[in-house]
Coordinates of C-alpha atoms in Angstrom, one line a residue:
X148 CA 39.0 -0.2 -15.2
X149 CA 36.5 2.5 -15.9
X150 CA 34.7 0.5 -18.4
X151 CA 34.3 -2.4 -16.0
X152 CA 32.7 -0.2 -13.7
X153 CA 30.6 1.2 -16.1
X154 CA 29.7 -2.3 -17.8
X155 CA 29.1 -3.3 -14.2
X156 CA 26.7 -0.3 -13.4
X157 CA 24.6 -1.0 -16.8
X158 CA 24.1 -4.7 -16.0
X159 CA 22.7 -3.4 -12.0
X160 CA 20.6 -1.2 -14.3
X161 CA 19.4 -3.4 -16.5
X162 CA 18.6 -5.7 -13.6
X163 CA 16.5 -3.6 -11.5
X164 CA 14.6 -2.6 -15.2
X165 CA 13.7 -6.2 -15.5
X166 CA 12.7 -6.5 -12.0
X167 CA 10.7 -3.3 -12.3
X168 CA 9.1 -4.4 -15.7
X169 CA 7.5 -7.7 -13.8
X170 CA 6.3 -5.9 -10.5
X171 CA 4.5 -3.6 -12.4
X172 CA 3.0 -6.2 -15.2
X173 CA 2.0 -8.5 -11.7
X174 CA 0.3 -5.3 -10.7
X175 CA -1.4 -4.6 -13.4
X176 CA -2.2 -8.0 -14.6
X177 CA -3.9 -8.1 -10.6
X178 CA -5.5 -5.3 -11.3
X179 CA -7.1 -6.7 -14.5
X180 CA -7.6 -10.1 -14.2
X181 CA -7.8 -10.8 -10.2
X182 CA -4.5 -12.8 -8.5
X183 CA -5.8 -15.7 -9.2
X184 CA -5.6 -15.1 -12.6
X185 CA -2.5 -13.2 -12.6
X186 CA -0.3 -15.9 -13.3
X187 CA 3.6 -16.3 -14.0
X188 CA 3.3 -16.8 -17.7
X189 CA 1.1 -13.7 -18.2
X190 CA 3.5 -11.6 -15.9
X191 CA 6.0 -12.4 -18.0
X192 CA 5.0 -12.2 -21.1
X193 CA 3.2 -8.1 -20.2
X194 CA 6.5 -7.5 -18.8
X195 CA 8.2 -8.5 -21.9
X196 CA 10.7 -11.4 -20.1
X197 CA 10.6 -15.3 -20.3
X198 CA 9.0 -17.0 -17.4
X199 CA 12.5 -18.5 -16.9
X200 CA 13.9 -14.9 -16.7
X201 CA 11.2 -14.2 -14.2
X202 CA 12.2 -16.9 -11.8
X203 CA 15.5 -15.7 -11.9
X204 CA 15.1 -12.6 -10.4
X205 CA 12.0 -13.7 -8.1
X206 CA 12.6 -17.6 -7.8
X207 CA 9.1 -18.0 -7.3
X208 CA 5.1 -16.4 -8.0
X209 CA 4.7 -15.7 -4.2
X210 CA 8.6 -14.2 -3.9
X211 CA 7.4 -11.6 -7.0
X212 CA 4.1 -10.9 -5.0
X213 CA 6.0 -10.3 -1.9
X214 CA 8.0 -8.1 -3.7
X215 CA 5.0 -6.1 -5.4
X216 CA 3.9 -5.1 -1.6
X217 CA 7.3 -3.8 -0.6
X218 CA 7.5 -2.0 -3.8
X219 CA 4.2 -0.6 -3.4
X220 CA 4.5 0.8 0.1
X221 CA 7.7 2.4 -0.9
X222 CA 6.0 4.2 -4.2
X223 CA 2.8 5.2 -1.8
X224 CA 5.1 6.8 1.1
X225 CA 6.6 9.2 -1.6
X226 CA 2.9 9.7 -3.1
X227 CA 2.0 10.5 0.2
X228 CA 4.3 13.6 0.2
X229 CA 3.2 14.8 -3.4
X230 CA 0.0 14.6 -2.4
X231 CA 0.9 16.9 0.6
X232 CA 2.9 19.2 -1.2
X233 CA -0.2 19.4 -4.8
X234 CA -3.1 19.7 -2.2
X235 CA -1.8 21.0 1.3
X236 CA -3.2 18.5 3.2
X237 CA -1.5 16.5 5.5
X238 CA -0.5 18.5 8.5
X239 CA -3.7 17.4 10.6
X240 CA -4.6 14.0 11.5
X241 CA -7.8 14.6 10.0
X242 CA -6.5 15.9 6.1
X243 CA -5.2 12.0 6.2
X244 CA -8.8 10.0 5.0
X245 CA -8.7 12.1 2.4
X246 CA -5.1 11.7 1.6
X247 CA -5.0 8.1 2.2
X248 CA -7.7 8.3 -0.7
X249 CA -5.9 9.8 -3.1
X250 CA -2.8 7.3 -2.8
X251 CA -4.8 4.0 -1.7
X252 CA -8.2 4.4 -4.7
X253 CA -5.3 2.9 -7.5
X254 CA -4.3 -0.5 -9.1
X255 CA -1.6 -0.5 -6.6
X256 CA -3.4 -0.3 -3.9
X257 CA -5.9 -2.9 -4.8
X258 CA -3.0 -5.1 -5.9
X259 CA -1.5 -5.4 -2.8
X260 CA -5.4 -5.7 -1.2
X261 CA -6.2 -8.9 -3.2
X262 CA -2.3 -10.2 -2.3
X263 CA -3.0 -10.0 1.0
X264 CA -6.3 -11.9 0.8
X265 CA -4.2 -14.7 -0.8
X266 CA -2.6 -15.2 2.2
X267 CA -5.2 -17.1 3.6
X268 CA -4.8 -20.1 1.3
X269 CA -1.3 -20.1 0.1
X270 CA 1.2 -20.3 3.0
X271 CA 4.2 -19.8 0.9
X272 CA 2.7 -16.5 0.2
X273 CA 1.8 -15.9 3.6
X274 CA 5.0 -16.4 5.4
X275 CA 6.7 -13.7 3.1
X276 CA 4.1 -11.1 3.1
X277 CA 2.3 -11.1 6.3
X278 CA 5.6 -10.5 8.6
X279 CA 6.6 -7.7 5.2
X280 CA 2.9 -6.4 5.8
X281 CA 3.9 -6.3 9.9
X282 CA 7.0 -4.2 9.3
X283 CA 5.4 -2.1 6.1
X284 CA 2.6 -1.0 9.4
X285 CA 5.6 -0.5 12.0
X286 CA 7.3 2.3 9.6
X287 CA 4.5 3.7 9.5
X288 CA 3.5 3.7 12.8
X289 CA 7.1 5.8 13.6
X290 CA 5.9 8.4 11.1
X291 CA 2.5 9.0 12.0
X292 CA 3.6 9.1 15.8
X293 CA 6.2 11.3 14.9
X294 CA 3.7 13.7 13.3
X295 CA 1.1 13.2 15.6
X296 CA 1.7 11.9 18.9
X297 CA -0.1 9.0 20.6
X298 CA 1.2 6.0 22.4
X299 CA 1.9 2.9 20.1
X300 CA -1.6 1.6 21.0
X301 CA -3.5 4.5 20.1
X302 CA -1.7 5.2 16.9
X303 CA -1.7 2.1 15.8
X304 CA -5.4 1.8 16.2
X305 CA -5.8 5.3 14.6
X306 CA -4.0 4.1 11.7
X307 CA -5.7 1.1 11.0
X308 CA -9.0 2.6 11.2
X309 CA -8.1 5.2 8.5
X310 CA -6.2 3.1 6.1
X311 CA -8.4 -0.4 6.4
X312 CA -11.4 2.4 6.0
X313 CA -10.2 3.9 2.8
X314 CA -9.2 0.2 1.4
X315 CA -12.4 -0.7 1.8
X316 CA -13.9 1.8 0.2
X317 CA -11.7 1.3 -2.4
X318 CA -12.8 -1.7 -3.4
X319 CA -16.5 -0.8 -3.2
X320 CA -15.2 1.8 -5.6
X321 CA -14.6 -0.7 -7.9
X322 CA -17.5 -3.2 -7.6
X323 CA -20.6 -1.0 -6.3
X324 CA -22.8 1.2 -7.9
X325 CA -23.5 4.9 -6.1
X326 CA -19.5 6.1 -6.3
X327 CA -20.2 9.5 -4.9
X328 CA -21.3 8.1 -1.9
X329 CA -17.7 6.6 -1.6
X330 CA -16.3 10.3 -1.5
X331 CA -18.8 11.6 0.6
X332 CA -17.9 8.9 3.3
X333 CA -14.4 9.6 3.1
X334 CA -15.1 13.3 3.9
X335 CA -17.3 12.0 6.8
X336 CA -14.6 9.9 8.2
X337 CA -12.7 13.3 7.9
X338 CA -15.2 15.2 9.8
X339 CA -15.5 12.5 12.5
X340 CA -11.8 12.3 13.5
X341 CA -11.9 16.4 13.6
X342 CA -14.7 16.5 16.1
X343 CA -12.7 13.6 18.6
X344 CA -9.3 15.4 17.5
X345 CA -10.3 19.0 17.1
X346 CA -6.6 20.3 17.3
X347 CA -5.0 17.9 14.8
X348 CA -3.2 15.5 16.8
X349 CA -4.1 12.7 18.8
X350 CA -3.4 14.2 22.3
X351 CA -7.5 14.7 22.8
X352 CA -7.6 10.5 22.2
X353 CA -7.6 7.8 24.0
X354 CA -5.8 5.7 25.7
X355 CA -7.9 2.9 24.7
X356 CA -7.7 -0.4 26.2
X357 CA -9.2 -4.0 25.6
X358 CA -11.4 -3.3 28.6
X359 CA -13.0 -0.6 26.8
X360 CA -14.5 -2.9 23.9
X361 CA -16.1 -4.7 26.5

């Protein structure tokens, strides 16, 4: 009986290896050669699995890209917390540009930018990432909230002006010329959100309604 178990517990393993072998290859063939060019037979063959073993454990390209975001947002919310505890930074809503910078400026995080581009032409794609994408923001949502108060409007709109911010810059840190300026306006944004929120938290903010863009 032990041996079953055991023989049981290494096939698990060896799964989630495999399936771990090809969301990193799709990541970093993205990262290489765009999504477009990051097709299944390349994936495969970088993560070192047939393309018929690939479909097995993803059934299809869009179900493997899906799986990259989830993947990715669940390796950045622990980076988030190493980069708390290497740098101290993190306790004030302002530390989190900067933070956001040092998880968000990497192959994963422009991976997951170009899959979600995708979305607009390929609707397979876009009915499994946009509604993961959707619940990837809502956890984080509860987090930052938790840590930092707001109503769900305002911290939502917080949030996405930090993270879409640094993912932008991210990408003109890959394609643009002038990449100090890239740092220097992520220490801006910084210095911005200190002077609306000088003690940290969002209290001093808001509310913000649609009347006010107006």
């Amino acid at each position: 009986m032990t041996g079953i178990a055991k023989s049981r517990r290494t096939q698990e393993e060896r799964t989630a290896q495999t399936r771990l072998a090809l969301i990193e290859a799709a990541i970093a063939t993205i990262h290489d050669l765009g999504y477009t060019g990051a097709v299944t037979a390349i994936i495969s063959e970088r993560a070192g699995v047939s393309r018929g073993a690939m479909l097995h454990h993803f059934g299809t390209r869009a179900a493997l890209m899906a799986e990259v975001v989830r993947h990715v947002f669940e390796r950045e919310m622990a980076e988030y917390e190493e980069t708390r505890i290497a740098t101290g930074l993190g306790d004030r809503l302002d530390d989190w540009p900067r933070v956001l910078w040092a998880v968000l400026n990497r192959p994963t995080g422009l991976a997951v930018l170009e899959i979600l581009q995708a979305t607009r032409s390929d609707a397979e794609l876009a009915a499994l990432v946009v509604p993961m994408q959707e619940e990837v923001e809502q956890s984080a949502l509860v987090v930052m909230r938790g840590a930092f108060g707001g109503d769900e409007i305002l911290a939502r709109s917080v949030m996405r002006l930090m993270v879409w911010s640094v993912r932008g810059l991210s990408i003109a840190e890959r394609y643009l010329p002038h990449r100090q300026e890239n740092e220097a306006a992520i220490r801006l944004l910084s210095q911005l959100i200190k002077l609306a929120a000088p003690d940290g938290k969002m209290t001093g903010l808001g509310p913000f309604t649609e009347g006010d863009l107006d």
